[in-house]
């Protein structure tokens, strides 16, 4: 008999012995075990088949611990699945710095909530609890099956947390510390409190229903009438005090600030109905409305709870961004590695980022090469190569290489932190249309109170109770919650969607302003073009050569180019970066040279002394102003002067520019620098024009070169030969001409124009100054995001207007019905939250804006 029981118990886990069976199933989890990958082991005196090494190890651990009863308790037919993978770096959870975020106390006796993956049924609960209780140092282990959470009390002096997590892994479960404070947040804690009040009101409502049935059935005329009235009083009073507390608190805080809040009509309606019912109960004349008090409190709380849940889902983008931030980082100190909480990182620390890990903080690559997935920040799906000297951002994902990164910013100071702050600020900001709504709401409440008073005065001449119910219905049904939600809800959803698409809106007013823009002005360098110009050719007294032969330069050219690059290193102009890139390619040691007396004139050039030599770089006019006579060098084909200043390279319809270089008063080099159009520039401009918008190219280039670019963009308008300091003047002139102007730029010299424009848009390659001056920041270099931002603003403003229209339509229809005594307070309580939910649902529709179109991330160039 015992053998039969043992065999049944073993077979409950899977196939008892089927090593030779081609269709064998795993003894532990019950899944198929293909012959090519199956594992076998001796368990309980018989050869067993397993689908993987994990199942074999778990089964052996269960039997070794004497917990084979797990299989008997597993429901028939339950497929367990292979055990999940253990979390990496378990030892870091033994650090007090890490545990302090998850435990209440750092004493030896500790308590923690673990989120457990792999729990399937009650048998899993039994296995986990009994498997842990057998470990020395475990005081208590309790599993919540529905929440898949495990609460453990243990002695940290006897047993490290990593051993508990490892033991769970041996039993077939992966667990991580669960932090309810972070996971739920303050909003969810408020929702939970709201749920408790709603449940209390529901309990009171169900009990009062029986009282009401008795009274409506004739008990209001019998000897038990007073008893039922006082029972109703006993149920309604605590319900009003506890479940109605949020409304009374909101009303009182509003009155203290001398403002009429949205909670005031509800509080007045509930109080009047309650006091009248109390009067009837004491005097014995009239009808009580205890059920009405409790019922409409319950219904309103249900509406507010659904509203809160909908809000949380609609604005969850910030939490998704927060989830990108790792909690720990591996730091290299004194040649050894240490795992530290992210809060312990400091600027200057050296981080180790392994393949597949998320970058914990902003920094500069000190050693190593890899590709970085920046899609979560910029929306660009293709990995970006990063090597020594390149910057990486927190929240991005490392590829196959190993990087050592010098920390430059952490948490709120990182790029991810600034993005989160921008999104939070935008969601908290107010558009002008919302400011108007906020001014209307107090008057809305005052009108509500007036209408309720007039309703009562009209009906009281016929029937006091009818007048009371009609006035209460007016108070409840005209609550302007939907009107108050109309704008902030739409802005919150749109800001979150923009962040997900790499469009960061700095404040809610931008949505309204951008939707009215009729003229887009695009800066050329770094905006329409890639912003990564390269030296394509160099000419001097000896002829012309191409930059791809830079390594074969003679000593004189190398010495001159070294001095030129040393000075250009101090400039932020895109053309200067092209010169230093050429010097890097030629392995010139320009960084070692001493540079002083630097002068920079935007749109003209730069001058200074490099190791005692006077160096002047810039336009032909800039050289003349510095006393340098331009040389008349021949080109490669012998034709002189084929490179006019800021003109095009011969034989090419491109955007080539010429930089003149002089040393000690003599012109030594002319550098031909080319900057290509962004791959999506022409398409992006056409999309704007298809919407009936004017598009203008603004550049400091000569008109001939600018018009060639404009032709490639589809023949747009051109404003050329504009000095940087005059760009904001040009924007001002367009505005005075009646245009609503959006300026799109990326450089320091664009900052005044970005501020002057009605809306300033900085592209992802922009400088810190231009980004700080802009109203919208595009995290990627895709110019098509400009049109996306315009679409988002129009959709958002349309949603706001629809929300306000819904609110007014609701009140226009429902308020007259309530004043006509055609709606009871209970129906009013049901209708009121429905209007708010309609506004939330309409705002949530903004998130569908970019779903139907094909993604451009895989096809558009990044620039």
GROMACS .gro file of N, CA, C and O in nm, residues 180-250:
model
  284
  180UNK      N    1   0.639   4.890  -0.145
  180UNK     CA    2   0.506   4.944  -0.171
  180UNK      C    3   0.504   5.095  -0.184
  180UNK      O    4   0.422   5.151  -0.254
  181UNK      N    5   0.599   5.163  -0.118
  181UNK     CA    6   0.602   5.309  -0.125
  181UNK      C    7   0.631   5.354  -0.268
  181UNK      O    8   0.571   5.447  -0.320
  182UNK      N    9   0.728   5.286  -0.330
  182UNK     CA   10   0.764   5.324  -0.466
  182UNK      C   11   0.667   5.265  -0.567
  182UNK      O   12   0.625   5.330  -0.662
  183UNK      N   13   0.630   5.140  -0.546
  183UNK     CA   14   0.546   5.071  -0.644
  183UNK      C   15   0.407   5.133  -0.655
  183UNK      O   16   0.350   5.142  -0.762
  184UNK      N   17   0.352   5.171  -0.542
  184UNK     CA   18   0.216   5.226  -0.545
  184UNK      C   19   0.217   5.378  -0.552
  184UNK      O   20   0.139   5.437  -0.626
  185UNK      N   21   0.305   5.441  -0.476
  185UNK     CA   22   0.310   5.587  -0.477
  185UNK      C   23   0.199   5.647  -0.394
  185UNK      O   24   0.105   5.581  -0.353
  186UNK      N   25   0.212   5.776  -0.373
  186UNK     CA   26   0.114   5.844  -0.288
  186UNK      C   27  -0.025   5.843  -0.351
  186UNK      O   28  -0.125   5.836  -0.280
  187UNK      N   29  -0.032   5.849  -0.484
  187UNK     CA   30  -0.164   5.850  -0.549
  187UNK      C   31  -0.239   5.723  -0.520
  187UNK      O   32  -0.359   5.726  -0.488
  188UNK      N   33  -0.170   5.608  -0.527
  188UNK     CA   34  -0.239   5.483  -0.503
  188UNK      C   35  -0.277   5.468  -0.356
  188UNK      O   36  -0.378   5.406  -0.324
  189UNK      N   37  -0.195   5.523  -0.265
  189UNK     CA   38  -0.233   5.518  -0.123
  189UNK      C   39  -0.361   5.599  -0.100
  189UNK      O   40  -0.448   5.559  -0.022
  190UNK      N   41  -0.372   5.710  -0.169
  190UNK     CA   42  -0.496   5.788  -0.160
  190UNK      C   43  -0.613   5.709  -0.217
  190UNK      O   44  -0.723   5.712  -0.162
  191UNK      N   45  -0.586   5.640  -0.327
  191UNK     CA   46  -0.693   5.558  -0.387
  191UNK      C   47  -0.737   5.449  -0.291
  191UNK      O   48  -0.856   5.415  -0.283
  192UNK      N   49  -0.642   5.392  -0.217
  192UNK     CA   50  -0.677   5.287  -0.123
  192UNK      C   51  -0.764   5.342  -0.010
  192UNK      O   52  -0.863   5.280   0.031
  193UNK      N   53  -0.729   5.461   0.039
  193UNK     CA   54  -0.811   5.524   0.143
  193UNK      C   55  -0.951   5.554   0.090
  193UNK      O   56  -1.051   5.537   0.160
  194UNK      N   57  -0.956   5.598  -0.036
  194UNK     CA   58  -1.086   5.624  -0.099
  194UNK      C   59  -1.167   5.496  -0.111
  194UNK      O   60  -1.290   5.496  -0.090
  195UNK      N   61  -1.099   5.387  -0.140
  195UNK     CA   62  -1.166   5.258  -0.152
  195UNK      C   63  -1.225   5.214  -0.018
  195UNK      O   64  -1.336   5.160  -0.011
  196UNK      N   65  -1.150   5.237   0.091
  196UNK     CA   66  -1.202   5.202   0.224
  196UNK      C   67  -1.329   5.281   0.255
  196UNK      O   68  -1.427   5.227   0.307
  197UNK      N   69  -1.328   5.411   0.224
  197UNK     CA   70  -1.446   5.493   0.251
  197UNK      C   71  -1.563   5.449   0.164
  197UNK      O   72  -1.679   5.448   0.209
  198UNK      N   73  -1.534   5.412   0.041
  198UNK     CA   74  -1.638   5.363  -0.049
  198UNK      C   75  -1.697   5.231   0.004
  198UNK      O   76  -1.819   5.211   0.001
  199UNK      N   77  -1.611   5.142   0.053
  199UNK     CA   78  -1.659   5.015   0.106
  199UNK      C   79  -1.745   5.036   0.230
  199UNK      O   80  -1.847   4.968   0.250
  200UNK      N   81  -1.705   5.132   0.315
  200UNK     CA   82  -1.783   5.161   0.435
  200UNK      C   83  -1.921   5.214   0.396
  200UNK      O   84  -2.024   5.174   0.454
  201UNK      N   85  -1.923   5.303   0.294
  201UNK     CA   86  -2.052   5.356   0.247
  201UNK      C   87  -2.136   5.245   0.185
  201UNK      O   88  -2.259   5.242   0.202
  202UNK      N   89  -2.072   5.152   0.115
  202UNK     CA   90  -2.146   5.040   0.055
  202UNK      C   91  -2.210   4.953   0.163
  202UNK      O   92  -2.325   4.908   0.150
  203UNK      N   93  -2.135   4.930   0.272
  203UNK     CA   94  -2.190   4.851   0.383
  203UNK      C   95  -2.311   4.920   0.443
  203UNK      O   96  -2.416   4.858   0.469
  204UNK      N   97  -2.300   5.053   0.465
  204UNK     CA   98  -2.413   5.128   0.518
  204UNK      C   99  -2.531   5.129   0.423
  204UNK      O  100  -2.647   5.117   0.464
  205UNK      N  101  -2.503   5.141   0.292
  205UNK     CA  102  -2.609   5.144   0.192
  205UNK      C  103  -2.687   5.012   0.190
  205UNK      O  104  -2.811   5.011   0.184
  206UNK      N  105  -2.615   4.899   0.197
  206UNK     CA  106  -2.682   4.770   0.193
  206UNK      C  107  -2.772   4.750   0.315
  206UNK      O  108  -2.883   4.696   0.305
  207UNK      N  109  -2.726   4.794   0.430
  207UNK     CA  110  -2.808   4.778   0.551
  207UNK      C  111  -2.926   4.874   0.551
  207UNK      O  112  -3.037   4.836   0.594
  208UNK      N  113  -2.904   4.996   0.504
  208UNK     CA  114  -3.015   5.092   0.499
  208UNK      C  115  -3.120   5.051   0.396
  208UNK      O  116  -3.236   5.091   0.406
  209UNK      N  117  -3.076   4.972   0.297
  209UNK     CA  118  -3.172   4.926   0.198
  209UNK      C  119  -3.284   4.845   0.264
  209UNK      O  120  -3.402   4.858   0.230
  210UNK      N  121  -3.246   4.761   0.362
  210UNK     CA  122  -3.348   4.682   0.432
  210UNK      C  123  -3.440   4.771   0.515
  210UNK      O  124  -3.560   4.748   0.522
  211UNK      N  125  -3.382   4.874   0.575
  211UNK     CA  126  -3.465   4.970   0.651
  211UNK      C  127  -3.564   5.038   0.557
  211UNK      O  128  -3.683   5.054   0.588
  212UNK      N  129  -3.514   5.081   0.439
  212UNK     CA  130  -3.600   5.151   0.344
  212UNK      C  131  -3.711   5.060   0.293
  212UNK      O  132  -3.826   5.103   0.278
  213UNK      N  133  -3.676   4.933   0.265
  213UNK     CA  134  -3.778   4.839   0.218
  213UNK      C  135  -3.889   4.824   0.322
  213UNK      O  136  -4.009   4.823   0.291
  214UNK      N  137  -3.848   4.815   0.449
  214UNK     CA  138  -3.948   4.802   0.556
  214UNK      C  139  -4.037   4.925   0.564
  214UNK      O  140  -4.160   4.915   0.576
  215UNK      N  141  -3.975   5.045   0.557
  215UNK     CA  142  -4.053   5.168   0.566
  215UNK      C  143  -4.146   5.184   0.446
  215UNK      O  144  -4.261   5.226   0.459
  216UNK      N  145  -4.097   5.154   0.326
  216UNK     CA  146  -4.180   5.165   0.207
  216UNK      C  147  -4.291   5.060   0.203
  216UNK      O  148  -4.391   5.076   0.132
  217UNK      N  149  -4.272   4.955   0.280
  217UNK     CA  150  -4.372   4.846   0.283
  217UNK      C  151  -4.482   4.871   0.385
  217UNK      O  152  -4.568   4.786   0.403
  218UNK      N  153  -4.475   4.983   0.453
  218UNK     CA  154  -4.581   5.016   0.547
  218UNK      C  155  -4.537   5.036   0.690
  218UNK      O  156  -4.615   5.080   0.774
  219UNK      N  157  -4.413   5.007   0.722
  219UNK     CA  158  -4.366   5.022   0.860
  219UNK      C  159  -4.360   5.167   0.903
  219UNK      O  160  -4.351   5.197   1.023
  220UNK      N  161  -4.362   5.262   0.804
  220UNK     CA  162  -4.358   5.404   0.843
  220UNK      C  163  -4.488   5.449   0.907
  220UNK      O  164  -4.497   5.561   0.958
  221UNK      N  165  -4.591   5.362   0.907
  221UNK     CA  166  -4.717   5.396   0.970
  221UNK      C  167  -4.742   5.315   1.097
  221UNK      O  168  -4.838   5.339   1.168
  222UNK      N  169  -4.653   5.220   1.124
  222UNK     CA  170  -4.678   5.130   1.236
  222UNK      C  171  -4.600   5.165   1.361
  222UNK      O  172  -4.537   5.270   1.372
  223UNK      N  173  -4.602   5.073   1.457
  223UNK     CA  174  -4.539   5.098   1.586
  223UNK      C  175  -4.387   5.096   1.580
  223UNK      O  176  -4.319   5.144   1.672
  224UNK      N  177  -4.330   5.034   1.472
  224UNK     CA  178  -4.185   5.024   1.463
  224UNK      C  179  -4.123   5.140   1.383
  224UNK      O  180  -4.004   5.139   1.354
  225UNK      N  181  -4.205   5.238   1.348
  225UNK     CA  182  -4.158   5.349   1.266
  225UNK      C  183  -4.039   5.420   1.330
  225UNK      O  184  -3.935   5.440   1.266
  226UNK      N  185  -4.052   5.462   1.456
  226UNK     CA  186  -3.944   5.534   1.523
  226UNK      C  187  -3.817   5.450   1.536
  226UNK      O  188  -3.705   5.501   1.523
  227UNK      N  189  -3.838   5.319   1.560
  227UNK     CA  190  -3.721   5.232   1.574
  227UNK      C  191  -3.641   5.227   1.443
  227UNK      O  192  -3.518   5.239   1.443
  228UNK      N  193  -3.714   5.211   1.331
  228UNK     CA  194  -3.644   5.208   1.203
  228UNK      C  195  -3.576   5.341   1.173
  228UNK      O  196  -3.467   5.346   1.116
  229UNK      N  197  -3.640   5.451   1.212
  229UNK     CA  198  -3.578   5.583   1.190
  229UNK      C  199  -3.447   5.595   1.268
  229UNK      O  200  -3.347   5.645   1.217
  230UNK      N  201  -3.447   5.551   1.392
  230UNK     CA  202  -3.326   5.563   1.475
  230UNK      C  203  -3.218   5.465   1.430
  230UNK      O  204  -3.098   5.494   1.438
  231UNK      N  205  -3.258   5.349   1.380
  231UNK     CA  206  -3.159   5.256   1.322
  231UNK      C  207  -3.094   5.319   1.199
  231UNK      O  208  -2.972   5.311   1.178
  232UNK      N  209  -3.178   5.385   1.117
  232UNK     CA  210  -3.124   5.455   1.001
  232UNK      C  211  -3.028   5.564   1.043
  232UNK      O  212  -2.922   5.584   0.980
  233UNK      N  213  -3.061   5.636   1.147
  233UNK     CA  214  -2.974   5.739   1.201
  233UNK      C  215  -2.841   5.678   1.246
  233UNK      O  216  -2.732   5.734   1.219
  234UNK      N  217  -2.846   5.563   1.313
  234UNK     CA  218  -2.724   5.497   1.364
  234UNK      C  219  -2.633   5.452   1.250
  234UNK      O  220  -2.510   5.448   1.266
  235UNK      N  221  -2.693   5.417   1.137
  235UNK     CA  222  -2.611   5.373   1.023
  235UNK      C  223  -2.561   5.492   0.942
  235UNK      O  224  -2.445   5.497   0.899
  236UNK      N  225  -2.646   5.591   0.920
  236UNK     CA  226  -2.611   5.704   0.834
  236UNK      C  227  -2.508   5.796   0.898
  236UNK      O  228  -2.423   5.853   0.828
  237UNK      N  229  -2.514   5.811   1.031
  237UNK     CA  230  -2.424   5.906   1.097
  237UNK      C  231  -2.277   5.870   1.080
  237UNK      O  232  -2.197   5.955   1.034
  238UNK      N  233  -2.230   5.748   1.116
  238UNK     CA  234  -2.089   5.716   1.094
  238UNK      C  235  -2.052   5.715   0.946
  238UNK      O  236  -1.938   5.747   0.910
  239UNK      N  237  -2.148   5.679   0.859
  239UNK     CA  238  -2.119   5.679   0.715
  239UNK      C  239  -2.092   5.822   0.667
  239UNK      O  240  -1.997   5.846   0.591
  240UNK      N  241  -2.174   5.917   0.713
  240UNK     CA  242  -2.154   6.056   0.673
  240UNK      C  243  -2.022   6.110   0.726
  240UNK      O  244  -1.948   6.179   0.654
  241UNK      N  245  -1.989   6.074   0.851
  241UNK     CA  246  -1.867   6.128   0.912
  241UNK      C  247  -1.742   6.069   0.849
  241UNK      O  248  -1.643   6.140   0.826
  242UNK      N  249  -1.743   5.938   0.821
  242UNK     CA  250  -1.623   5.873   0.767
  242UNK      C  251  -1.617   5.882   0.614
  242UNK      O  252  -1.519   5.932   0.556
  243UNK      N  253  -1.721   5.834   0.548
  243UNK     CA  254  -1.720   5.834   0.401
  243UNK      C  255  -1.733   5.975   0.344
  243UNK      O  256  -1.682   6.003   0.235
  244UNK      N  257  -1.804   6.062   0.415
  244UNK     CA  258  -1.820   6.198   0.366
  244UNK      C  259  -1.710   6.293   0.407
  244UNK      O  260  -1.710   6.409   0.366
  245UNK      N  261  -1.612   6.242   0.485
  245UNK     CA  262  -1.504   6.329   0.535
  245UNK      C  263  -1.430   6.403   0.424
  245UNK      O  264  -1.402   6.524   0.438
  246UNK      N  265  -1.391   6.338   0.312
  246UNK     CA  266  -1.317   6.412   0.208
  246UNK      C  267  -1.392   6.532   0.154
  246UNK      O  268  -1.330   6.635   0.122
  247UNK      N  269  -1.524   6.523   0.146
  247UNK     CA  270  -1.602   6.635   0.093
  247UNK      C  271  -1.607   6.750   0.193
  247UNK      O  272  -1.593   6.867   0.156
  248UNK      N  273  -1.625   6.716   0.322
  248UNK     CA  274  -1.628   6.821   0.425
  248UNK      C  275  -1.491   6.888   0.438
  248UNK      O  276  -1.482   7.010   0.455
  249UNK      N  277  -1.388   6.807   0.430
  249UNK     CA  278  -1.253   6.864   0.441
  249UNK      C  279  -1.224   6.957   0.324
  249UNK      O  280  -1.172   7.069   0.342
  250UNK      N  281  -1.258   6.912   0.202
  250UNK     CA  282  -1.236   6.997   0.085
  250UNK      C  283  -1.316   7.126   0.091
  250UNK      O  284  -1.267   7.233   0.056
   0.00000   0.00000   0.00000
